[in-house]
Short mmCIF file of C-alpha atoms in Angstrom, two decimals:
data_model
loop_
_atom_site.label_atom_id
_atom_site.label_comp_id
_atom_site.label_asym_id
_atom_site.label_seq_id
_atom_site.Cartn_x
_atom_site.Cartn_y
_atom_site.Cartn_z
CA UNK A 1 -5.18 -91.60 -20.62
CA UNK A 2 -4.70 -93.20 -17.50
CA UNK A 3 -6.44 -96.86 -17.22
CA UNK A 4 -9.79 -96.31 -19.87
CA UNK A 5 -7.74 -98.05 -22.58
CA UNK A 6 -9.27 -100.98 -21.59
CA UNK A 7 -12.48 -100.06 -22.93
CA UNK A 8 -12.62 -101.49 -26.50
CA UNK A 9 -15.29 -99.90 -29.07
CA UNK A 10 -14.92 -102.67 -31.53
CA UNK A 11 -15.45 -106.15 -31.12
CA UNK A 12 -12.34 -108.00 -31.05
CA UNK A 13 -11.41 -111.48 -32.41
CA UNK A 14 -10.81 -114.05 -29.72
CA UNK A 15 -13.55 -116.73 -28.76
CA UNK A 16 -15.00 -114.57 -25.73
CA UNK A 17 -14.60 -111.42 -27.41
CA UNK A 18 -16.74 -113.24 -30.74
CA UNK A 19 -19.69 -114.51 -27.84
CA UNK A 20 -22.75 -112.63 -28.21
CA UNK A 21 -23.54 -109.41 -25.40
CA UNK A 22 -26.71 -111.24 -23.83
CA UNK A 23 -24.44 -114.13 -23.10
CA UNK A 24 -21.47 -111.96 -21.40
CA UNK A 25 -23.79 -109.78 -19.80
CA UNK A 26 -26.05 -112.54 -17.98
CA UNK A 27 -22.53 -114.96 -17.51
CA UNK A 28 -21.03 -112.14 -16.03
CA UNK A 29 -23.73 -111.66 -13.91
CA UNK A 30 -24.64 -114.92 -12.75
CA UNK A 31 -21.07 -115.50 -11.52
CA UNK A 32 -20.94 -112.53 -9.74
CA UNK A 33 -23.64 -113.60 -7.66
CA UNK A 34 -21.36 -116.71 -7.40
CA UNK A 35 -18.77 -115.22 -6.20
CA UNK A 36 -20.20 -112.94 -3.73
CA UNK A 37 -22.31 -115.66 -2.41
CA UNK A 38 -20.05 -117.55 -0.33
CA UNK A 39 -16.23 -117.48 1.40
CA UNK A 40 -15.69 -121.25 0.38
CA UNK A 41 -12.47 -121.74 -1.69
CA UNK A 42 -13.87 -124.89 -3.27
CA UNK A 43 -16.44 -122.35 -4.98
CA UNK A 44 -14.39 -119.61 -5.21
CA UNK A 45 -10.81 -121.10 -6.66
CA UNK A 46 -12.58 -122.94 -9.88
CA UNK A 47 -13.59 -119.37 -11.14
CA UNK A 48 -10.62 -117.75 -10.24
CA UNK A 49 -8.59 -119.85 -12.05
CA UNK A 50 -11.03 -120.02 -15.40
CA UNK A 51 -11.27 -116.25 -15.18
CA UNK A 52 -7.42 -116.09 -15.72
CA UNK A 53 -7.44 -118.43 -18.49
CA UNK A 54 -9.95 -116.17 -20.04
CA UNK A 55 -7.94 -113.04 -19.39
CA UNK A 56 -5.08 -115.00 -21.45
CA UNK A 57 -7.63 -115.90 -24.11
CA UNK A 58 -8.39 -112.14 -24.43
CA UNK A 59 -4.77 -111.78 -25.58
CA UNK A 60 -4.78 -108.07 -23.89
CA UNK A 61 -1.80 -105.49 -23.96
CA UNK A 62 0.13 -106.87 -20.83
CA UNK A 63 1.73 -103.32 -20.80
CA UNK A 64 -1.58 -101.59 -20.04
CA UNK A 65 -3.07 -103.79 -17.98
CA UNK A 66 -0.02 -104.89 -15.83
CA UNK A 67 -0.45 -101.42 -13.80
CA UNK A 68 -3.80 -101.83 -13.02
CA UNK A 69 -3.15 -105.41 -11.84
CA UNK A 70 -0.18 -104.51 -9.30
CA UNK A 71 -2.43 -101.55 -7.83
CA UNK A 72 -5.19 -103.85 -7.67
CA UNK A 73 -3.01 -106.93 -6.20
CA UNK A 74 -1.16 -104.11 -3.81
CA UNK A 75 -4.87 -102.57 -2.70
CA UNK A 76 -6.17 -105.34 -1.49
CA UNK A 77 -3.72 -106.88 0.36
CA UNK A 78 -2.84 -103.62 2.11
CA UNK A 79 -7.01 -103.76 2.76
CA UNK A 80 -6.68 -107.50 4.40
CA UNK A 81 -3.85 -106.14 6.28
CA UNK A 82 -5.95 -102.91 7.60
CA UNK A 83 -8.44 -105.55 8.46
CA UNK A 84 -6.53 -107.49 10.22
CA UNK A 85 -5.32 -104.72 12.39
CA UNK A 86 -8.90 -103.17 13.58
CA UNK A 87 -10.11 -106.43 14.63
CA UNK A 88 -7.49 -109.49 14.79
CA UNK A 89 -10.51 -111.56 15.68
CA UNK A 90 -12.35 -110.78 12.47
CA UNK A 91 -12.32 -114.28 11.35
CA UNK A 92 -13.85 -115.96 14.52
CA UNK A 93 -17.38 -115.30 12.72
CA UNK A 94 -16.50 -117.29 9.74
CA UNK A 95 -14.23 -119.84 11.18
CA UNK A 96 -14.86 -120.41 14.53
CA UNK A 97 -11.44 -121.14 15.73
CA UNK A 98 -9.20 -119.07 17.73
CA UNK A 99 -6.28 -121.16 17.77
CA UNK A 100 -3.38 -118.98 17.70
CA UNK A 101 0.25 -119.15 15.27
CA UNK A 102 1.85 -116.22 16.60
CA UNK A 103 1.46 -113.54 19.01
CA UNK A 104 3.11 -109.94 18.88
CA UNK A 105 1.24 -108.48 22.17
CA UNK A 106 -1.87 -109.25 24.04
CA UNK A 107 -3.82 -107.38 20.80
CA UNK A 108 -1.73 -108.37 17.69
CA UNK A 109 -2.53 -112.25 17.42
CA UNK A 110 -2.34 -114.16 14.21
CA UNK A 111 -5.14 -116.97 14.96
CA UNK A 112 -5.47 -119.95 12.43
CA UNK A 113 -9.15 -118.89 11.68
CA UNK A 114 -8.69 -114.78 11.16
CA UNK A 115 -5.58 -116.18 8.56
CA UNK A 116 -7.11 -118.62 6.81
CA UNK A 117 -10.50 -115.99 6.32
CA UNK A 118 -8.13 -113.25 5.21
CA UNK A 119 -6.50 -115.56 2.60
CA UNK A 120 -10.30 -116.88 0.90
CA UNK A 121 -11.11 -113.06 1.17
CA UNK A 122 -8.41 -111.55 -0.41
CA UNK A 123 -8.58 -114.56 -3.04
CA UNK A 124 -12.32 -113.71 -3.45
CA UNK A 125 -11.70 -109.82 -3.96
CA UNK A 126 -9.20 -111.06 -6.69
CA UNK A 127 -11.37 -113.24 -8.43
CA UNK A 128 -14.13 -110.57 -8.32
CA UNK A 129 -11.93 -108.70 -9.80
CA UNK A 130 -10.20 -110.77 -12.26
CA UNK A 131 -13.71 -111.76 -13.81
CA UNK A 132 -14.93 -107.95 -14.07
CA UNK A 133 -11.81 -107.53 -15.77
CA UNK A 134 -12.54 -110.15 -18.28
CA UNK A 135 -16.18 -108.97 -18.87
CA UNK A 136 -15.01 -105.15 -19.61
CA UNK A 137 -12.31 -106.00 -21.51
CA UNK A 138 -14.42 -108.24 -23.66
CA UNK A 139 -17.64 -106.35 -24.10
CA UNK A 140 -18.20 -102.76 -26.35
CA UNK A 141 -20.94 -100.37 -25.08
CA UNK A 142 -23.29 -101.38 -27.30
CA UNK A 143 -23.18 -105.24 -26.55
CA UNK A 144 -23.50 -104.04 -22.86
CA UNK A 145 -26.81 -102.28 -23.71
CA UNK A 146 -28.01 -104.96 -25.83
CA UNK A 147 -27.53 -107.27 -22.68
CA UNK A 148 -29.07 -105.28 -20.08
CA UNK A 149 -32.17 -104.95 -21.72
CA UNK A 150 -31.62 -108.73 -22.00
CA UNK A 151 -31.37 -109.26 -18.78
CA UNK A 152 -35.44 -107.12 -18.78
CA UNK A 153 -33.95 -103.58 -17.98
CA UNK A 154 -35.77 -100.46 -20.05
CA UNK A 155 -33.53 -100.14 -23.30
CA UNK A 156 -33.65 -96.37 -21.37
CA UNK A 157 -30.94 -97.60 -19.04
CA UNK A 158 -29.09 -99.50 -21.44
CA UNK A 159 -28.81 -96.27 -23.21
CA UNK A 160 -27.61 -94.08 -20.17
CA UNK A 161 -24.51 -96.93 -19.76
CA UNK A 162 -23.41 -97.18 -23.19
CA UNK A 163 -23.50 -93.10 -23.48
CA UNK A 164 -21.31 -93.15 -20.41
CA UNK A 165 -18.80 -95.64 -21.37
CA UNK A 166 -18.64 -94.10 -25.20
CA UNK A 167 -17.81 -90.56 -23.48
CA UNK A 168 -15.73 -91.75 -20.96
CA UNK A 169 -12.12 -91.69 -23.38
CA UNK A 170 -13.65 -88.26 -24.28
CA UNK A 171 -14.09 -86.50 -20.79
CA UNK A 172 -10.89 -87.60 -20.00
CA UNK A 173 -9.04 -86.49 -22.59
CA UNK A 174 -11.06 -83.22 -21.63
CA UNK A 175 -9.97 -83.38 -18.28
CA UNK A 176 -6.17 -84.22 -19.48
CA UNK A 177 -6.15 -80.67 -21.92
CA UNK A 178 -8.22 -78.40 -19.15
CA UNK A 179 -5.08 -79.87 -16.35
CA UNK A 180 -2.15 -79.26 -18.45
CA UNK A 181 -3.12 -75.68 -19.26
CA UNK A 182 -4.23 -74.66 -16.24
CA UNK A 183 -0.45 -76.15 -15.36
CA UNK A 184 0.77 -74.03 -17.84
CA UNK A 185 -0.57 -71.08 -16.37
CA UNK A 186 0.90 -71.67 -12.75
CA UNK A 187 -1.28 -73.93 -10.78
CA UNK A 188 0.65 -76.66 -9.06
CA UNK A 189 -1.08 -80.57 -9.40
CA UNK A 190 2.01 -82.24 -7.65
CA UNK A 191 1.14 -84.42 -5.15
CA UNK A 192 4.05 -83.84 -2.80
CA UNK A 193 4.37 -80.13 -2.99
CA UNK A 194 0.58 -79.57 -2.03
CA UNK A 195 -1.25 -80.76 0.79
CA UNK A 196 -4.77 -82.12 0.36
CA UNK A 197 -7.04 -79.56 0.95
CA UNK A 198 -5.05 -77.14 -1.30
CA UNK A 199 -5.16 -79.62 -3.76
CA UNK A 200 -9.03 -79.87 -3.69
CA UNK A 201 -9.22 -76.24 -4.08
CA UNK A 202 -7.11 -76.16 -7.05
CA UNK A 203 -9.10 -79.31 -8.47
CA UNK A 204 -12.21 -76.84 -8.20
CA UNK A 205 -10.36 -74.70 -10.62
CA UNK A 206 -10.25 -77.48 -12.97
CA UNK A 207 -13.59 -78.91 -12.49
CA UNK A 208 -15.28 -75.99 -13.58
CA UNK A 209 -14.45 -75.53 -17.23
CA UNK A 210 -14.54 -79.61 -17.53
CA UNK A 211 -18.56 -79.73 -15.68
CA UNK A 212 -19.64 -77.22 -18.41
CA UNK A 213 -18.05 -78.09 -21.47
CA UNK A 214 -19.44 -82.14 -20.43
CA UNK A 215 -22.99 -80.69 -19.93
CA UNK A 216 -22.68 -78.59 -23.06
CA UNK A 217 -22.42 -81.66 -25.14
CA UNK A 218 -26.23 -82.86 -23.49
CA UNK A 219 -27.85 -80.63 -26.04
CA UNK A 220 -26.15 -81.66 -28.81
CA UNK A 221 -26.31 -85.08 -28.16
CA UNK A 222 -29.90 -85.70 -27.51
CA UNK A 223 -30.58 -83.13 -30.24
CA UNK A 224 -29.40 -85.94 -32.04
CA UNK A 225 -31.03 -88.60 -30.76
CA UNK A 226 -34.50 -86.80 -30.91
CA UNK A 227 -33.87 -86.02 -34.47
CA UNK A 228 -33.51 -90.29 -35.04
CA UNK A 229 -36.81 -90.87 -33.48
CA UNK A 230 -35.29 -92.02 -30.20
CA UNK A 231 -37.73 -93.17 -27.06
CA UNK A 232 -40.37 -93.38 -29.33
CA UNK A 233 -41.06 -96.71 -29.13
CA UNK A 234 -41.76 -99.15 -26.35
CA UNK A 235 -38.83 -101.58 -27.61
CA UNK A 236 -35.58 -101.26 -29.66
CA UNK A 237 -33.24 -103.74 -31.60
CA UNK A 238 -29.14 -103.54 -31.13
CA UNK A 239 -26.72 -103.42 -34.30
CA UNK A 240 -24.70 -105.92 -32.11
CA UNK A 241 -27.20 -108.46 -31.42
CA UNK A 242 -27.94 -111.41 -34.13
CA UNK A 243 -29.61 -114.81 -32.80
CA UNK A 244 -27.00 -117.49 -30.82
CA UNK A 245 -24.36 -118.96 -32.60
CA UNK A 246 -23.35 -122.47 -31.27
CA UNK A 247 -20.66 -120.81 -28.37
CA UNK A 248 -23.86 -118.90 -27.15
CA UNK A 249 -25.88 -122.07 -26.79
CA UNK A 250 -23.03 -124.01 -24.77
CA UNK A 251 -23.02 -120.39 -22.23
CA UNK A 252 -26.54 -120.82 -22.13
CA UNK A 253 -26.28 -123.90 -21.00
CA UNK A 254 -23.35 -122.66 -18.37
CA UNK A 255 -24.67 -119.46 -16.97
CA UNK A 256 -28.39 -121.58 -16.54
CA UNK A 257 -26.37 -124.27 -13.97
CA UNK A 258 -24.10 -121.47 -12.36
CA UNK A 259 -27.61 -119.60 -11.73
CA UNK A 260 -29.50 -122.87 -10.55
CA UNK A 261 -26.39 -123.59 -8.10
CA UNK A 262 -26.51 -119.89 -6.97
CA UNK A 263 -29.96 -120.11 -6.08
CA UNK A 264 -29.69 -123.58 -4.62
CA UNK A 265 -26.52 -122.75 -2.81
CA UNK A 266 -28.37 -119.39 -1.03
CA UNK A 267 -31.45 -120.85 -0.27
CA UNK A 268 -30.36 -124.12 1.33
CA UNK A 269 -28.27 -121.76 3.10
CA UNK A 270 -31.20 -119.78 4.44
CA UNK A 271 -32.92 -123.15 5.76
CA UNK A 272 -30.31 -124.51 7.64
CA UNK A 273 -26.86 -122.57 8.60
CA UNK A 274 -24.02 -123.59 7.73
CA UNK A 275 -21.18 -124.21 10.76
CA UNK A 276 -18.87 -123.28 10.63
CA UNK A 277 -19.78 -120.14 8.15
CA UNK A 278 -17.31 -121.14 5.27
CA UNK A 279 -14.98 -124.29 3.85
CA UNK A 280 -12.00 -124.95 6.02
CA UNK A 281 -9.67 -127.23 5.28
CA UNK A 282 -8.10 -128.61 8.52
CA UNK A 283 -11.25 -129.55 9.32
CA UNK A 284 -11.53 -132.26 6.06
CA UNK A 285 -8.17 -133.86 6.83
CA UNK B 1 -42.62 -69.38 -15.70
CA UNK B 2 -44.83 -72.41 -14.48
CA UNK B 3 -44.55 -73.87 -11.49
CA UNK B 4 -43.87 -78.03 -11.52
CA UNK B 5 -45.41 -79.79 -8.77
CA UNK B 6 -43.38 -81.19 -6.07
CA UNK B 7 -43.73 -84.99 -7.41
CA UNK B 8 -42.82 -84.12 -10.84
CA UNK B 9 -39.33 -82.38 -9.56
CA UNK B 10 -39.00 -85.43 -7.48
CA UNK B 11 -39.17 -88.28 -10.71
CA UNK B 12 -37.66 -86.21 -13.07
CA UNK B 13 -38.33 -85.81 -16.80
CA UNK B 14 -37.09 -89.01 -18.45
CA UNK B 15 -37.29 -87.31 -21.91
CA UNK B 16 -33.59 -87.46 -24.00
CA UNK B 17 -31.90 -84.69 -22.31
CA UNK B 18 -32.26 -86.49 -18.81
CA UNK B 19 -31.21 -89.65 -20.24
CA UNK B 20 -27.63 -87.96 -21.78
CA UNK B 21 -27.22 -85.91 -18.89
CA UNK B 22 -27.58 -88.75 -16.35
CA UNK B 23 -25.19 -90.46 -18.87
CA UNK B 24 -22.60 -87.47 -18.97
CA UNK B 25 -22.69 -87.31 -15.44
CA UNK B 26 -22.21 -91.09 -15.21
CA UNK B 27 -18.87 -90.29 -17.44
CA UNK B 28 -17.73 -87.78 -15.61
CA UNK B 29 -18.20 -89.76 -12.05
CA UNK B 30 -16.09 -92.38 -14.09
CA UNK B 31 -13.48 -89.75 -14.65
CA UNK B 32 -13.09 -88.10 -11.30
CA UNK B 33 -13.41 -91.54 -9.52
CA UNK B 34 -9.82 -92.11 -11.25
CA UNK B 35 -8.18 -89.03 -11.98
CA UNK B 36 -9.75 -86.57 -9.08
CA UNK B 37 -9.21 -88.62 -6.22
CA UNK B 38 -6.76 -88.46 -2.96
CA UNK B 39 -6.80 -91.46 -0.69
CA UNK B 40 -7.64 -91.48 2.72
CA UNK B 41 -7.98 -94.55 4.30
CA UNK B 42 -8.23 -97.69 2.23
CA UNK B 43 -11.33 -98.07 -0.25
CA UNK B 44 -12.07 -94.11 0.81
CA UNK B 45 -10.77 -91.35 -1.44
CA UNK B 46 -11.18 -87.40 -0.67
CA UNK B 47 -13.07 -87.87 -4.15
CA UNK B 48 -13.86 -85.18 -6.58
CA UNK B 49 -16.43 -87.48 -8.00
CA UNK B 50 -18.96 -86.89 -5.59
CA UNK B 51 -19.35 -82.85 -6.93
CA UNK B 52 -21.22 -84.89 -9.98
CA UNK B 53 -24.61 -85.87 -8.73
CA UNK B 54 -25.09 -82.37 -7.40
CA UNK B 55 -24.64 -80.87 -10.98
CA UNK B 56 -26.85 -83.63 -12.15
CA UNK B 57 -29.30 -83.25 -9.31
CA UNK B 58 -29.55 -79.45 -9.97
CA UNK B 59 -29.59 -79.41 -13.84
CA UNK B 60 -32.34 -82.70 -14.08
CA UNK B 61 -33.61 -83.60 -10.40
CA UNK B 62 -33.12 -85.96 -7.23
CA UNK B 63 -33.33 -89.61 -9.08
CA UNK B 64 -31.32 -88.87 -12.07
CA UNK B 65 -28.95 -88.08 -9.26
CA UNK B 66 -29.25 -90.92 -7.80
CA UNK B 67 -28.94 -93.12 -10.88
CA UNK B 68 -25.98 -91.11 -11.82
CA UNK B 69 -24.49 -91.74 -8.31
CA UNK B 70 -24.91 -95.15 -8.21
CA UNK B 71 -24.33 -96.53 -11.76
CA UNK B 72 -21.66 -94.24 -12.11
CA UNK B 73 -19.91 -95.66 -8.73
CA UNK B 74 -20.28 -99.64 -10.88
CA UNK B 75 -18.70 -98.41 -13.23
CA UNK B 76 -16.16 -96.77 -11.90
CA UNK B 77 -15.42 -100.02 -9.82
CA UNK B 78 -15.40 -101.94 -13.26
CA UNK B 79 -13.03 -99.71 -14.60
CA UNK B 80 -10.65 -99.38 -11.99
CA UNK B 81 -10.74 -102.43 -11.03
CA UNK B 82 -11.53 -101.97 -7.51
CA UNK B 83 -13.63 -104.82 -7.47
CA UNK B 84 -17.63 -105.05 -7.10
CA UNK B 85 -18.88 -103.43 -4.32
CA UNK B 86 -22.79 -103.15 -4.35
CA UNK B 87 -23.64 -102.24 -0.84
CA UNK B 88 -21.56 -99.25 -1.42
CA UNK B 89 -23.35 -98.31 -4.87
CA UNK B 90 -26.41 -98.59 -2.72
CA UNK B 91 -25.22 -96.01 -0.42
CA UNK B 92 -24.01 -93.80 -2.94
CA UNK B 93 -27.68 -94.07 -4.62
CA UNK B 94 -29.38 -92.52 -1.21
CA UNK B 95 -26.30 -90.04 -1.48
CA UNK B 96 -26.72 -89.00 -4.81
CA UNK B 97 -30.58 -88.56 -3.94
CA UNK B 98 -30.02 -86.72 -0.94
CA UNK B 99 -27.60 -84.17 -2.09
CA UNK B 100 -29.04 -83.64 -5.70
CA UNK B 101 -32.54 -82.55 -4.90
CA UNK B 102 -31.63 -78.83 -5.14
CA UNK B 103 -34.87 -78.32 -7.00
CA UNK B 104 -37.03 -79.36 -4.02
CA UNK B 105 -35.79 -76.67 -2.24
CA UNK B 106 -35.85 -73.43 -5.06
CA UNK B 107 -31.97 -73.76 -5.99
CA UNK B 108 -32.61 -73.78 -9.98
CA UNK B 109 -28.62 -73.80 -11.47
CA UNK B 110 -29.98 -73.55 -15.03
CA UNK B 111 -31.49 -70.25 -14.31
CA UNK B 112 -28.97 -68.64 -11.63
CA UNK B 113 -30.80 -69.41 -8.81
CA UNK B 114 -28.63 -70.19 -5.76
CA UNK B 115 -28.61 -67.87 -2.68
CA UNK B 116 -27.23 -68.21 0.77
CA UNK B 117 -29.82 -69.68 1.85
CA UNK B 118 -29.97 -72.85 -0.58
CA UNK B 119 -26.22 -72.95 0.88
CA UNK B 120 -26.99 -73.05 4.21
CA UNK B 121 -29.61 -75.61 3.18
CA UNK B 122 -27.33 -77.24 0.85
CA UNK B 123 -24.37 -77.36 3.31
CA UNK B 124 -26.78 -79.21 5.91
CA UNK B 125 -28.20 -81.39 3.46
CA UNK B 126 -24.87 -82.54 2.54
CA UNK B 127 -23.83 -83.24 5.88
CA UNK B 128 -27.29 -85.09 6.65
CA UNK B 129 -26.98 -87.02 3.53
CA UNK B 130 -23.43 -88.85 4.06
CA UNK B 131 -24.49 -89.33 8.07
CA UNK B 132 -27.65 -91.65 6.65
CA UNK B 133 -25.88 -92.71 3.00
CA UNK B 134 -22.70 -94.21 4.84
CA UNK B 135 -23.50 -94.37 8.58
CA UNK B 136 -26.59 -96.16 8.12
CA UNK B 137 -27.65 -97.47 4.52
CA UNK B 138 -24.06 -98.98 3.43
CA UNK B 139 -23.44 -100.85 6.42
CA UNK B 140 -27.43 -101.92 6.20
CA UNK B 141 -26.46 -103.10 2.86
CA UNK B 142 -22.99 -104.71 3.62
CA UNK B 143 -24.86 -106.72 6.71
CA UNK B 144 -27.78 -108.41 3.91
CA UNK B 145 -25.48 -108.24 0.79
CA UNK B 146 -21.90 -109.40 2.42
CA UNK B 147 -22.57 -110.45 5.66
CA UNK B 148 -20.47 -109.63 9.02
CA UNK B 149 -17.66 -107.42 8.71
CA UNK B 150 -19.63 -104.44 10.01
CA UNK B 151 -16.61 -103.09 12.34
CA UNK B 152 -14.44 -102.28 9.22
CA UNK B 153 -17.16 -101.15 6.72
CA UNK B 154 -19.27 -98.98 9.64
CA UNK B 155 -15.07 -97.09 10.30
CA UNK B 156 -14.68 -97.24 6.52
CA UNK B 157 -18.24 -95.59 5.90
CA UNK B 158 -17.52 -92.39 8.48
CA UNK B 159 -14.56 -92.04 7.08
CA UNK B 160 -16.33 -91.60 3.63
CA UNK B 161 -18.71 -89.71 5.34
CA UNK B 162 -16.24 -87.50 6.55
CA UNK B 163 -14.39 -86.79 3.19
CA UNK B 164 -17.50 -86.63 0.82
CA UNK B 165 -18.79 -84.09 3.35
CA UNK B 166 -15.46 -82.35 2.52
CA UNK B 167 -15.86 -82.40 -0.79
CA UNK B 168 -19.50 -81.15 -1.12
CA UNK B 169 -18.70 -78.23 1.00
CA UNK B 170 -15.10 -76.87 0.26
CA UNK B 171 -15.42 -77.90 -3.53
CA UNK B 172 -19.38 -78.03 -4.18
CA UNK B 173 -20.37 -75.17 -2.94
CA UNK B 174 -17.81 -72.44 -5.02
CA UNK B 175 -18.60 -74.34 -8.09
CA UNK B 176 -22.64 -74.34 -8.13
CA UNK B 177 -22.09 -70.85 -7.34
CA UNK B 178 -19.44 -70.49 -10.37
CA UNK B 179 -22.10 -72.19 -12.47
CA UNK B 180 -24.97 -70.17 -10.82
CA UNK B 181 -23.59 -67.22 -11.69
CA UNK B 182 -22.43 -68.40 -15.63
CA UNK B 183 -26.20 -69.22 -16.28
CA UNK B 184 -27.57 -66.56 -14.36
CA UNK B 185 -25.88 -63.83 -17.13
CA UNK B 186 -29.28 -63.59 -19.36
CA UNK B 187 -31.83 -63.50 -16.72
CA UNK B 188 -32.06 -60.10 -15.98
CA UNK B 189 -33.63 -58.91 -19.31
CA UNK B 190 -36.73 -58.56 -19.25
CA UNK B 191 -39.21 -59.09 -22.26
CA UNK B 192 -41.09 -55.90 -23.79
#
């Protein structure tokens, strides 16, 4: 089971694991408005910083998640650096300045601006990241339902996400069992001794027994579901919900500002553009 | 065998079974996302995931495709941590649309129905679908979502285009036949 252990089913002990869904589910998505809103590190650093606290808080098995982080950290810095090679100018939008550190050839230029937007972006992706790790690692299926029909969704679609995430350990442990016999019975997975079209063909050969014995559960499932009355009425109630605890009311209080800053922060935005396009710091000193 | 009109194909029944199919599919996009993929070019995998909202679009219609597409592609992100990328969940969306209305065009997988010609039709929509999904919507999306950038996403998007077209024709089109021709073993009997 390669990275889905970070899906928890139960709710776990710590003080954001003990918050209520509604409250993760609308903090987690007011701040990701807040953190796609803008390239200013003044915004962005703040929330990068409480969202590793938090990920500390969680007290989460360092050995599973440490992967994930390194391919994550290694990703997006190979991303920045991809960036930076199609366009070395592709800061000049944000930052307006062109004065340039070092110079390979007439194309490869490292300019001040394109450096110092590569650095807020990549610190951005991270903190994107860093916070969606929190959320999942913090949330069960059915708090995520419970949320998103908080947040005015049809309980329909809360439904559909917390099937998905509760089947998710399943279809891979499917997918796991289908691999390692067809393995067994000759068909080469390695990476290095195929070459990627053969390896898509082969991957058909797996994907076929795992597409119908997922769809073969459908019936059963909603059989189920029918048979306990479900989508017969307009609303529902969650096992997981219970009315807010003091910690909820405090969030309340939180997500409401980080929402009303979003929202001021856009739309003054919108009225009069900012110059240059983001925060940059030789230009306060 | 009643007809359905061409609107009803087009919403889908939201009954039960649509609802756990559109969440098994969501799953399974989870799965592949992770285990099925082979990168390309950075944030673009040749990805196995993008077989699923044909299955789904064939077994329950174009928008529980699309749903499947799109929320599955969130939560994928989410779980592999690639970060939050909504313009491209947007594109996916008008993918998963594209490519999963099989019904509109006669293809019916539950029953057996898939000739050469819902290939050929298939084959083009698939094409057609990642030109418009990732050459147009995404980097429509990345512009008002994101802002600038469009250079890297509009390369990044053909590239996707490129390898889910890949996908949907070397590995889609063997398997809705292989699932064709699984359902299609009852059909033949006639009732007396």
């Amino acid at each position: 089971m390669k990275n889905f252990n970070i899906i928890n089913l139960t709710k776990g002990k710590t003080f954001i694991h003990q918050l209520s869904g509604t409250t993760k589910v609308r903090l987690f998505a007011a701040l990701m408005v807040y953190v796609m809103m803008s390239f200013d590190l003044p915004i962005i650093l703040p929330l990068f910083i409480f969202s590793i606290i938090g990920l500390i808080s969680l007290k989460p098995s360092w050995k599973t998640i440490r992967p994930i982080i390194f391919f994550v950290v290694f990703l997006n810095v190979l991303n920045i650096i991809l960036y930076w090679l199609a366009d070395p100018h592709c800061g000049f939008e944000y930052t307006a300045d062109k004065t340039v550190l070092f110079a390979y050839t007439n194309y490869l230029v490292v300019t001040r601006g394109t450096l110092w937007f590569l650095l807020v972006r990549l610190l951005k992706m991270l903190t994107a990241f860093s916070t969606s790790l929190v959320f999942i690692m913090s949330i069960t299926p059915s708090e995520l339902a419970a949320g998103l029909t908080s947040l005015g969704f049809t309980y329909k679609l809360g439904s559909i996400v917390e099937i998905a995430f509760r089947y998710i350990p399943d279809i891979s442990r499917d997918y796991e069992n289908i691999a390692i016999s067809m393995q067994c019975r000759g068909l080469e997975l390695d990476a290095k001794k195929t070459k990627a079209i053969e390896r898509l063909k082969q991957m058909v050969i797996i994907l076929i027994p795992l597409i119908i014995t997922s769809f073969d559960r459908v019936g059963n499932i909603s059989n189920a579901m029918d048979l306990r009355g479900f989508g017969k009425g307009k609303k529902r109630s969650y096992y997981s919900e219970y009315p807010e605890r003091r910690n909820d009311k405090i969030f309340k209080l939180i997500y409401c500002l980080i929402a009303l800053f979003c929202a001021y922060y856009i739309i003054s935005g919108l009225i009069t553009p900012r110059v240059p396009k983001m925060w940059i710091y030789w230009r306060c000193l | 065998m009643k007809k359905e009109s061409f609107g009803k194909i087009l919403l889908g029944k939201w009954d039960t079974k649509t609802i756990v199919g559109v969440a098994i599919g969501i799953a399974l996009f989870g799965v592949l996302m992770v285990y099925g993929s082979i990168t390309v070019f950075t944030n673009t995998n040749l990805s196995l995931a993008m077989i699923v909202p044909v299955i789904v679009g064939g077994l329950f219609g174009p928008l529980p495709a699309a749903l499947a597409c799109g929320v599955g592609n969130i939560l994928a992100d989410l779980i592999g941590g690639w970060g939050f990328w909504i313009d491209w969940a947007i594109g996916n969306a008008v993918l998963g649309f594209i490519v999963g209305s099989l019904k509109l065009y006669g293809a019916n997988i539950d029953e057996g129905v898939f000739d050469v010609k819902h290939m050929v039709i298939y084959a083009v929509l698939a094409v057609l679908g990642n030109v418009i999904a990732f050459g147009v919507v995404t980097p429509i999306a990345t512009h008002l979502i994101q802002g600038g950038e469009l250079k890297i996403t509009i390369a990044q998007g053909w590239v996707a285009a490129a390898s889910n077209a890949t996908v949907l024709l070397v590995a889609g089109i063997p398997i809705l036949k292989a699932l064709a021709a699984r359902n299609a073993r009852g059909t033949n009997l006639t009732k007396e």
